[in-house]
PDB file of C-alpha atoms and ligand atoms in Angstrom:
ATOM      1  CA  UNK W 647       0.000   0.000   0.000  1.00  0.00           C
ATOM      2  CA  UNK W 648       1.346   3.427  -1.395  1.00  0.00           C
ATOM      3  CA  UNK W 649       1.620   6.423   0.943  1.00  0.00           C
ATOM      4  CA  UNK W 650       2.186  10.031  -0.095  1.00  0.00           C
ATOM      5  CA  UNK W 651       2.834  12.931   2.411  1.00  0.00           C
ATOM      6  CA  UNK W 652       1.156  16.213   1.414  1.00  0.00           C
ATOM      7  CA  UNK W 653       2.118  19.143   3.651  1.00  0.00           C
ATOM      8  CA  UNK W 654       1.619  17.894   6.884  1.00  0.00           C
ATOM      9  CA  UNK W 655      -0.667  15.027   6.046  1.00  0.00           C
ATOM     10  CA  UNK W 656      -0.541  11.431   5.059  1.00  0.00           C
ATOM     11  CA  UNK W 657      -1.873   9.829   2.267  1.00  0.00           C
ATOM     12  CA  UNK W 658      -3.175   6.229   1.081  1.00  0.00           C
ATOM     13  CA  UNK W 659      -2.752   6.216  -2.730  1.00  0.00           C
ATOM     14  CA  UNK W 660      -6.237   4.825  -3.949  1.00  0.00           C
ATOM     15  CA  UNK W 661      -5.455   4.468  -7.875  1.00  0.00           C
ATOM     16  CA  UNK W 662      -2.249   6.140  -9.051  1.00  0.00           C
ATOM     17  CA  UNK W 663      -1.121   8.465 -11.931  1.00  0.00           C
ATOM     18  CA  UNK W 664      -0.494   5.011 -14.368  1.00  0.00           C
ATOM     19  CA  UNK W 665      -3.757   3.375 -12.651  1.00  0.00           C
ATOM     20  CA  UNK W 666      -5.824   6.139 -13.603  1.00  0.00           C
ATOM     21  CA  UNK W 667      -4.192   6.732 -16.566  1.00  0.00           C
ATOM     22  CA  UNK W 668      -4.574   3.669 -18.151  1.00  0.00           C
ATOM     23  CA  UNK W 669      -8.440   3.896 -17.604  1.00  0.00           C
ATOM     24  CA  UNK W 670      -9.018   7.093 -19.024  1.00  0.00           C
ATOM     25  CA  UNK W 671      -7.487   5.495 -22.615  1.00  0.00           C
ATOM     26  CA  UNK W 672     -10.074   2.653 -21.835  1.00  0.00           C
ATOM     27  CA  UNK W 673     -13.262   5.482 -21.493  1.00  0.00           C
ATOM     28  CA  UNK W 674     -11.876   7.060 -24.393  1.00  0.00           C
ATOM     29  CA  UNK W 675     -12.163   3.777 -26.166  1.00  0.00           C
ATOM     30  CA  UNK W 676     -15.892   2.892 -25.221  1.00  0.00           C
ATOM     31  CA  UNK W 677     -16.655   6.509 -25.794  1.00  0.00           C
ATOM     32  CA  UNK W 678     -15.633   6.376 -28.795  1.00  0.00           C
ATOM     33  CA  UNK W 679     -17.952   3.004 -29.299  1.00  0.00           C
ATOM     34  CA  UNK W 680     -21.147   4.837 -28.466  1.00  0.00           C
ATOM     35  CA  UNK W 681     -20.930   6.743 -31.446  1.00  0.00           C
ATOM     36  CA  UNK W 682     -22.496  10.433 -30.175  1.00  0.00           C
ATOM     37  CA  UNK W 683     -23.129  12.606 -33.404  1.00  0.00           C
ATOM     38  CA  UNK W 684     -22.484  16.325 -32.740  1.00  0.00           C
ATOM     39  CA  UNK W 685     -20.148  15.347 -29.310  1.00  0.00           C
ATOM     40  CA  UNK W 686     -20.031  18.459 -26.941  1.00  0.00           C
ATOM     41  CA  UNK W 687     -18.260  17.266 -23.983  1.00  0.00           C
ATOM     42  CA  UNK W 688     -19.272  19.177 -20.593  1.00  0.00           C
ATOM     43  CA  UNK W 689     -16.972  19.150 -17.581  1.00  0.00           C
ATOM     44  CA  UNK W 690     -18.905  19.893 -14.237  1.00  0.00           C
ATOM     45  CA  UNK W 691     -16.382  22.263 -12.511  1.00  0.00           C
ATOM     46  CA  UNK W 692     -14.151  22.252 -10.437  1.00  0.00           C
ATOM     47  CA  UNK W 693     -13.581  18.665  -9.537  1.00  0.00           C
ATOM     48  CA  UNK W 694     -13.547  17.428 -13.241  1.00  0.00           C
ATOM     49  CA  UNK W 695     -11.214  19.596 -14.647  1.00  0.00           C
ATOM     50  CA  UNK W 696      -7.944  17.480 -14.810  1.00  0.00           C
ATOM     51  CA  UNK W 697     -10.345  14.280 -15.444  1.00  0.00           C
ATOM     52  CA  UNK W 698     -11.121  16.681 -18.395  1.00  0.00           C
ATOM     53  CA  UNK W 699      -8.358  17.638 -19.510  1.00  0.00           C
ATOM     54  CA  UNK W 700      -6.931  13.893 -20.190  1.00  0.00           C
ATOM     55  CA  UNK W 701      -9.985  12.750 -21.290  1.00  0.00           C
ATOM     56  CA  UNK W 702     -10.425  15.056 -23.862  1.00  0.00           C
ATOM     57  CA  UNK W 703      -6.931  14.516 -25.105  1.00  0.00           C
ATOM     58  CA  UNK W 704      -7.846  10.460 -24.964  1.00  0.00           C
ATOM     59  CA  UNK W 705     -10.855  11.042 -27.328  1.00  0.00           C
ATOM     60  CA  UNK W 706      -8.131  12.943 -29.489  1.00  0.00           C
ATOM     61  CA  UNK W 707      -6.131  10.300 -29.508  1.00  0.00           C
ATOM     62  CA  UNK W 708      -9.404   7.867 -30.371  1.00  0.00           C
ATOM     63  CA  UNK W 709      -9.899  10.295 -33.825  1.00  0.00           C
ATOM     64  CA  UNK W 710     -12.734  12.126 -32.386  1.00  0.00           C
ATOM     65  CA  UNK W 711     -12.919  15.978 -32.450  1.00  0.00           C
ATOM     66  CA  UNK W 712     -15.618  16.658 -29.879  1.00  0.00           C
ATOM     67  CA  UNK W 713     -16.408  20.506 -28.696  1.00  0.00           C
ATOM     68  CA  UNK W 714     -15.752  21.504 -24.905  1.00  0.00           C
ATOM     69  CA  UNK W 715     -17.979  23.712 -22.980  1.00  0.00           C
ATOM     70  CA  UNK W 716     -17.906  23.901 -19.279  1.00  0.00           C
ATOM     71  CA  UNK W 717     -20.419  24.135 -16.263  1.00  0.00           C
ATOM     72  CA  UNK W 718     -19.874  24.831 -12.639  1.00  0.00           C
ATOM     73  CA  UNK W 719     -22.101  23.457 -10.520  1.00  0.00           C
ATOM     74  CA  UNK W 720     -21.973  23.704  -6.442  1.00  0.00           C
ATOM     75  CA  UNK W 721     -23.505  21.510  -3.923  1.00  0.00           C
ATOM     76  CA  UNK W 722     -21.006  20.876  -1.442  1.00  0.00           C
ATOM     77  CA  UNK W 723     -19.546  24.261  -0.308  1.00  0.00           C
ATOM     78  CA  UNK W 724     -17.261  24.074   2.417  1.00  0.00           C
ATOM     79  CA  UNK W 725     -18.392  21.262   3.993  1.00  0.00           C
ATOM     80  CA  UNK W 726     -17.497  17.452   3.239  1.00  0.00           C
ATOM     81  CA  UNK W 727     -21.451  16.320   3.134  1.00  0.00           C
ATOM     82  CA  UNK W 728     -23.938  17.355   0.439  1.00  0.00           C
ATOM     83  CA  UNK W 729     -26.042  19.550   1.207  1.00  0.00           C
ATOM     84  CA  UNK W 730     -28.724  17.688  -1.117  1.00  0.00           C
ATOM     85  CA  UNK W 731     -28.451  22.236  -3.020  1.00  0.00           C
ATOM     86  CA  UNK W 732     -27.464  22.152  -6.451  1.00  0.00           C
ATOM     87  CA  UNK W 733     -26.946  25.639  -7.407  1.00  0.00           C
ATOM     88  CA  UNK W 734     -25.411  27.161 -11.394  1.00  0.00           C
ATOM     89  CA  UNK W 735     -22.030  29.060 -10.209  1.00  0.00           C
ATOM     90  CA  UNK W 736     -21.032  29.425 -14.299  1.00  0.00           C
ATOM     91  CA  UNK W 737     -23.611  28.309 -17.642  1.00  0.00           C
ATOM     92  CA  UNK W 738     -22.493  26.792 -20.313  1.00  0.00           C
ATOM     93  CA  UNK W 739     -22.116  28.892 -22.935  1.00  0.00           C
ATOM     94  CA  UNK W 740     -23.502  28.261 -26.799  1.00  0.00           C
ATOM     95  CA  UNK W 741     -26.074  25.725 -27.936  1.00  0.00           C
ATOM     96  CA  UNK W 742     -26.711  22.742 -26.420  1.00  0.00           C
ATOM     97  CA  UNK W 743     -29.769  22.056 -28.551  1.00  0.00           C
ATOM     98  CA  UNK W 744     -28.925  19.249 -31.178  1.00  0.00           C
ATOM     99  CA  UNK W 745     -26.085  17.948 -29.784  1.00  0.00           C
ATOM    100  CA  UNK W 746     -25.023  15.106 -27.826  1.00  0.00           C
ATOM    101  CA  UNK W 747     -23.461  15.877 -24.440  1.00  0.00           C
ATOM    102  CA  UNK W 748     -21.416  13.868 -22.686  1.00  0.00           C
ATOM    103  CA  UNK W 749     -21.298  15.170 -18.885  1.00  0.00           C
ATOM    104  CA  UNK W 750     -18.242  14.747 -16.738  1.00  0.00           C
ATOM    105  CA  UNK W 751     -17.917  14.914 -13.393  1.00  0.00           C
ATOM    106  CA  UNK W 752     -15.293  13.712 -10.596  1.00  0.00           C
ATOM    107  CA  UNK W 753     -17.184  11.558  -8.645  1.00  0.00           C
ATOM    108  CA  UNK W 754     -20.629  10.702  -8.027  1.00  0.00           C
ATOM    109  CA  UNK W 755     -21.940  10.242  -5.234  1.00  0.00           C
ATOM    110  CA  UNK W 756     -25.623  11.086  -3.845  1.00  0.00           C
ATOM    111  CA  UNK W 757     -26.234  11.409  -7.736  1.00  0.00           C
ATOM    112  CA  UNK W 758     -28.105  14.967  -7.553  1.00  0.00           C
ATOM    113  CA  UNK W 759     -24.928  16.942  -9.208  1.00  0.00           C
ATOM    114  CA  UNK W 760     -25.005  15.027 -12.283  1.00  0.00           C
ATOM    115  CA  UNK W 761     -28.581  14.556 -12.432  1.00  0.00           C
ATOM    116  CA  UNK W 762     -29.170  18.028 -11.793  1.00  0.00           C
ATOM    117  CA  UNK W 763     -26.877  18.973 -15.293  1.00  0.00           C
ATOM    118  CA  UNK W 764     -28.848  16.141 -17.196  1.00  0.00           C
ATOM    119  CA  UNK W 765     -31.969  17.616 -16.746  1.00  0.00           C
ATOM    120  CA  UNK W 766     -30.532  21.159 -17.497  1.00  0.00           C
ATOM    121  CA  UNK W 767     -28.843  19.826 -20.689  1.00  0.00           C
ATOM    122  CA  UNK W 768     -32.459  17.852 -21.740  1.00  0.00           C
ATOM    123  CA  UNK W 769     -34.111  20.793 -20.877  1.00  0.00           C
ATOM    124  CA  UNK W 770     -32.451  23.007 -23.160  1.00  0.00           C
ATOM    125  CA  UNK W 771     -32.678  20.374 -26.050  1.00  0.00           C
ATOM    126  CA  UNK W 772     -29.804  18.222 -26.089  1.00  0.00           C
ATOM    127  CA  UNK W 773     -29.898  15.582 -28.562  1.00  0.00           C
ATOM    128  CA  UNK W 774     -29.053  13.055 -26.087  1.00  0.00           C
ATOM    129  CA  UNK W 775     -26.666  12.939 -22.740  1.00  0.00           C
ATOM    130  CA  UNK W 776     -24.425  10.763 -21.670  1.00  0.00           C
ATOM    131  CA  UNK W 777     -22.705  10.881 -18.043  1.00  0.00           C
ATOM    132  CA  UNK W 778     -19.034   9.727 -17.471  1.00  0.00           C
ATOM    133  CA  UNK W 779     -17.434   9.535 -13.838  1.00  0.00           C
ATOM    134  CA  UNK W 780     -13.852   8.997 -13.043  1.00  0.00           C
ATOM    135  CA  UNK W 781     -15.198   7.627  -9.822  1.00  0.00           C
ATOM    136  CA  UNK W 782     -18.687   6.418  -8.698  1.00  0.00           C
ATOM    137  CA  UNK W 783     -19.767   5.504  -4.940  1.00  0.00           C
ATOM    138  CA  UNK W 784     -23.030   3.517  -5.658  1.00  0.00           C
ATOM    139  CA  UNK W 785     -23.234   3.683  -1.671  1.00  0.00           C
ATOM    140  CA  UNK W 786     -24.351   6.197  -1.349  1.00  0.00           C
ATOM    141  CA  UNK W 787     -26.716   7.314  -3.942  1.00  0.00           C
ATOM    142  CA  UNK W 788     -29.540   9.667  -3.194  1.00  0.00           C
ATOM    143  CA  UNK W 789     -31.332   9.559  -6.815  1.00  0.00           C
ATOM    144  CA  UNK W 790     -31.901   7.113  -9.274  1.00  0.00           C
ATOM    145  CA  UNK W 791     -28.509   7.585 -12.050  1.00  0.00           C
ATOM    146  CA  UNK W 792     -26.393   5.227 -13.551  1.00  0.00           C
ATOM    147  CA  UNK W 793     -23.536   6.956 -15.123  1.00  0.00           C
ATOM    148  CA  UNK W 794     -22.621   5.703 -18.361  1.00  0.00           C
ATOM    149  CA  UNK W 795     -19.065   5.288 -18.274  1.00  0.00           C
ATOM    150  CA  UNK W 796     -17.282   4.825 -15.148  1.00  0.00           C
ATOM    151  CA  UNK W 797     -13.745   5.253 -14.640  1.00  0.00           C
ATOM    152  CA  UNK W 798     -13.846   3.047 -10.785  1.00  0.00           C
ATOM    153  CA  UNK W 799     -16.110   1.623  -8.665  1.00  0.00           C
ATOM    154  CA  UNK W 800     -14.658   3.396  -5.516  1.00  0.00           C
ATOM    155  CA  UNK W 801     -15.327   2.620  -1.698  1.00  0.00           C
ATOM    156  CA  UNK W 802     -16.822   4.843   0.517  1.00  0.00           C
ATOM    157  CA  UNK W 803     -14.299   7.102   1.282  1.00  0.00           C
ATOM    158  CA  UNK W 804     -13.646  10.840   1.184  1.00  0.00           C
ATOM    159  CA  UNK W 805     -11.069  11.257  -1.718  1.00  0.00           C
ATOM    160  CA  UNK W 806      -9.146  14.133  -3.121  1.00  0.00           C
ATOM    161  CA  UNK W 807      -6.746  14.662  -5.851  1.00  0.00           C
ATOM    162  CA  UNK W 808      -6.946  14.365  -9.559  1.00  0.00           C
ATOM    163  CA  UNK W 809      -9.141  17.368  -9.242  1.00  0.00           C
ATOM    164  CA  UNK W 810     -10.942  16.308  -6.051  1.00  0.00           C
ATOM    165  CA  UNK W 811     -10.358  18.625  -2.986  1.00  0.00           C
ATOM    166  CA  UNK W 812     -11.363  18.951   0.529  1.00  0.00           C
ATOM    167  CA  UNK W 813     -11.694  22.685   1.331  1.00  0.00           C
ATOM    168  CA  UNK W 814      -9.814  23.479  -1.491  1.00  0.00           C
ATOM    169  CA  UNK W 815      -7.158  21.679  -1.108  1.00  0.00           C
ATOM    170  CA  UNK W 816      -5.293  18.166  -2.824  1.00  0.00           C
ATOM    171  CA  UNK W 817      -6.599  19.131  -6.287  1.00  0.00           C
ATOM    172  CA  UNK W 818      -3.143  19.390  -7.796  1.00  0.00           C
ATOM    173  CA  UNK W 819      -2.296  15.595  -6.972  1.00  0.00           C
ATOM    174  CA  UNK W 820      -1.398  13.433 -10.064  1.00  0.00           C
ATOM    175  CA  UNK W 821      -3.288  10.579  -7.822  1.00  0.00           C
ATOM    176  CA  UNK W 822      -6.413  10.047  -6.001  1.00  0.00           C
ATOM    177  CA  UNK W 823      -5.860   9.049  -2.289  1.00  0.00           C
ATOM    178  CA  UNK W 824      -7.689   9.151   1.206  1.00  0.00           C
ATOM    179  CA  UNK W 825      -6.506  11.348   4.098  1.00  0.00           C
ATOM    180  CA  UNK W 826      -5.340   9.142   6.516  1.00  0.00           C
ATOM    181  CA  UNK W 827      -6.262   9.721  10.327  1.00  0.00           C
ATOM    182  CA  UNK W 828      -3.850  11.182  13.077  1.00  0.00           C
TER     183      UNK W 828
HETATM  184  P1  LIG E1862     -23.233  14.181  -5.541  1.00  0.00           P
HETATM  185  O1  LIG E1862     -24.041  15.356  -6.013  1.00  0.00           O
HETATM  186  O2  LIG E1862     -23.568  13.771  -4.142  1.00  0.00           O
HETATM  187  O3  LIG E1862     -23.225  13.005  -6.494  1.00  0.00           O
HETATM  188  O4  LIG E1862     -21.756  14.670  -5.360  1.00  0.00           O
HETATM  189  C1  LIG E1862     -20.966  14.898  -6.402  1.00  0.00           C
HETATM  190  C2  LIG E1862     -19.959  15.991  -6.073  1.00  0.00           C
HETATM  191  O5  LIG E1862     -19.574  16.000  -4.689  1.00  0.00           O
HETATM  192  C3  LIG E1862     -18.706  15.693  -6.845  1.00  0.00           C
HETATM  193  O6  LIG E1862     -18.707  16.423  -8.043  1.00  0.00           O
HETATM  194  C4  LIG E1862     -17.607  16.161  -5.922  1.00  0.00           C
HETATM  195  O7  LIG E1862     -17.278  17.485  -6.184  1.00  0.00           O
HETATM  196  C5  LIG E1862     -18.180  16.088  -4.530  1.00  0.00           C
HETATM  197  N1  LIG E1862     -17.699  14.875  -3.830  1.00  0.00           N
HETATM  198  C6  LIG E1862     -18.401  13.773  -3.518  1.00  0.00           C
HETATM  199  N2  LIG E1862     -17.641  12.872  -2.883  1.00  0.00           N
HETATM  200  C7  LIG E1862     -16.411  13.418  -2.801  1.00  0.00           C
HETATM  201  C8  LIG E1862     -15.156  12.964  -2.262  1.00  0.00           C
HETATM  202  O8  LIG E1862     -15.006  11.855  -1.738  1.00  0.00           O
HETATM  203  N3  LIG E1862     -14.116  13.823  -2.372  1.00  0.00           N
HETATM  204  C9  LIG E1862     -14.223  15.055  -2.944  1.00  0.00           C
HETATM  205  N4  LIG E1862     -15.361  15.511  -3.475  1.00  0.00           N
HETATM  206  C10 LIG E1862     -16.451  14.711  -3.393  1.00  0.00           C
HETATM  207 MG1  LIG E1863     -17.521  18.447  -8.110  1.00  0.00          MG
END
């Protein structure tokens, strides 16, 4: 078991930079498989913006050309439980009508996040939507969403890196790990 120390803190490496790496080429590849016409891929900010950014390149690297719009959704604040809010911090911008959207997020969780940008993106006329999570806790799931491409089945842990923070912090870290106790 792989342990990082972060400032003052400990952590237990949960998937590392290859780990994670690896599966992102996989998404790309069943992506890529579903065929979506028109792609506009959707990051939900913050958490799934390095997720994004090598996912996007992965598609690249597939032959697709898909458009990139982002949305920045808030629901947890500063705390480390949802508050069960899902409030619009930044719109997309452009059309969404038409299109096929592919919605990324970090991690998924109670569900209500993504859900809440699926029903925005149907609303406004997407042509269909797709959801894609690095990580999904099915534990713990407050609505009924299955994403369609998952990146790991993850216990029920509070994780950070690869995007993922808690209070702002870890995002920069090439892995995803859990805080360990002191
Ligand atoms: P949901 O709305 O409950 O599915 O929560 C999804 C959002 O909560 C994700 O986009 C994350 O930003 C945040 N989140 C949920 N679990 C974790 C975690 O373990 N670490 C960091 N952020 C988390
Ligand atoms: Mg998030």
């Amino acid at each position: 078991m792989k342990h990082v120390t972060v400032g003052e803190r400990k952590l237990r490496v949960l998937y590392s930079k290859q780990e994670i790496a690896q599966r992102v080429g996989e998404i790309a590849g069943e992506i890529k498989s579903a065929q979506m016409e028109r792609l506009l891929v959707v990051p939900i900010l913050k958490g799934s913006f390095i997720f994004a950014a090598d996912l996007v390149r992965a598609l690249h690297e597939k032959g697709m050309a898909p458009t990139i719009e982002f949305l920045s959704l808030s629901s947890y604040r500063e705390a480390t439980v949802s508050s069960g809010q899902v409030e619009i911090l930044r719109d997309v911008e452009g059309e969404v009508e038409g299109r096929s959207v592919l919605l990324l997020d970090d991690i998924l969780e109670s569900g209500r996040t993504t859900a809440f940008a699926k029903d925005l993106m149907v609303a406004r006329g997407a042509l269909q939507v797709k959801t894609c999570v690095l990580l999904d806790k099915p534990g713990k799931r407050a609505v009924d969403l299955t994403a369609d491409f998952v990146g790991f089945k993850c216990p029920d842990y509070f994780v950070v890196g690869y995007g993922m923070d808690m209070a702002h912090n870890y995002r920069q870290l090439p892995f995803v790990g859990v805080i360990e106790e002191i």
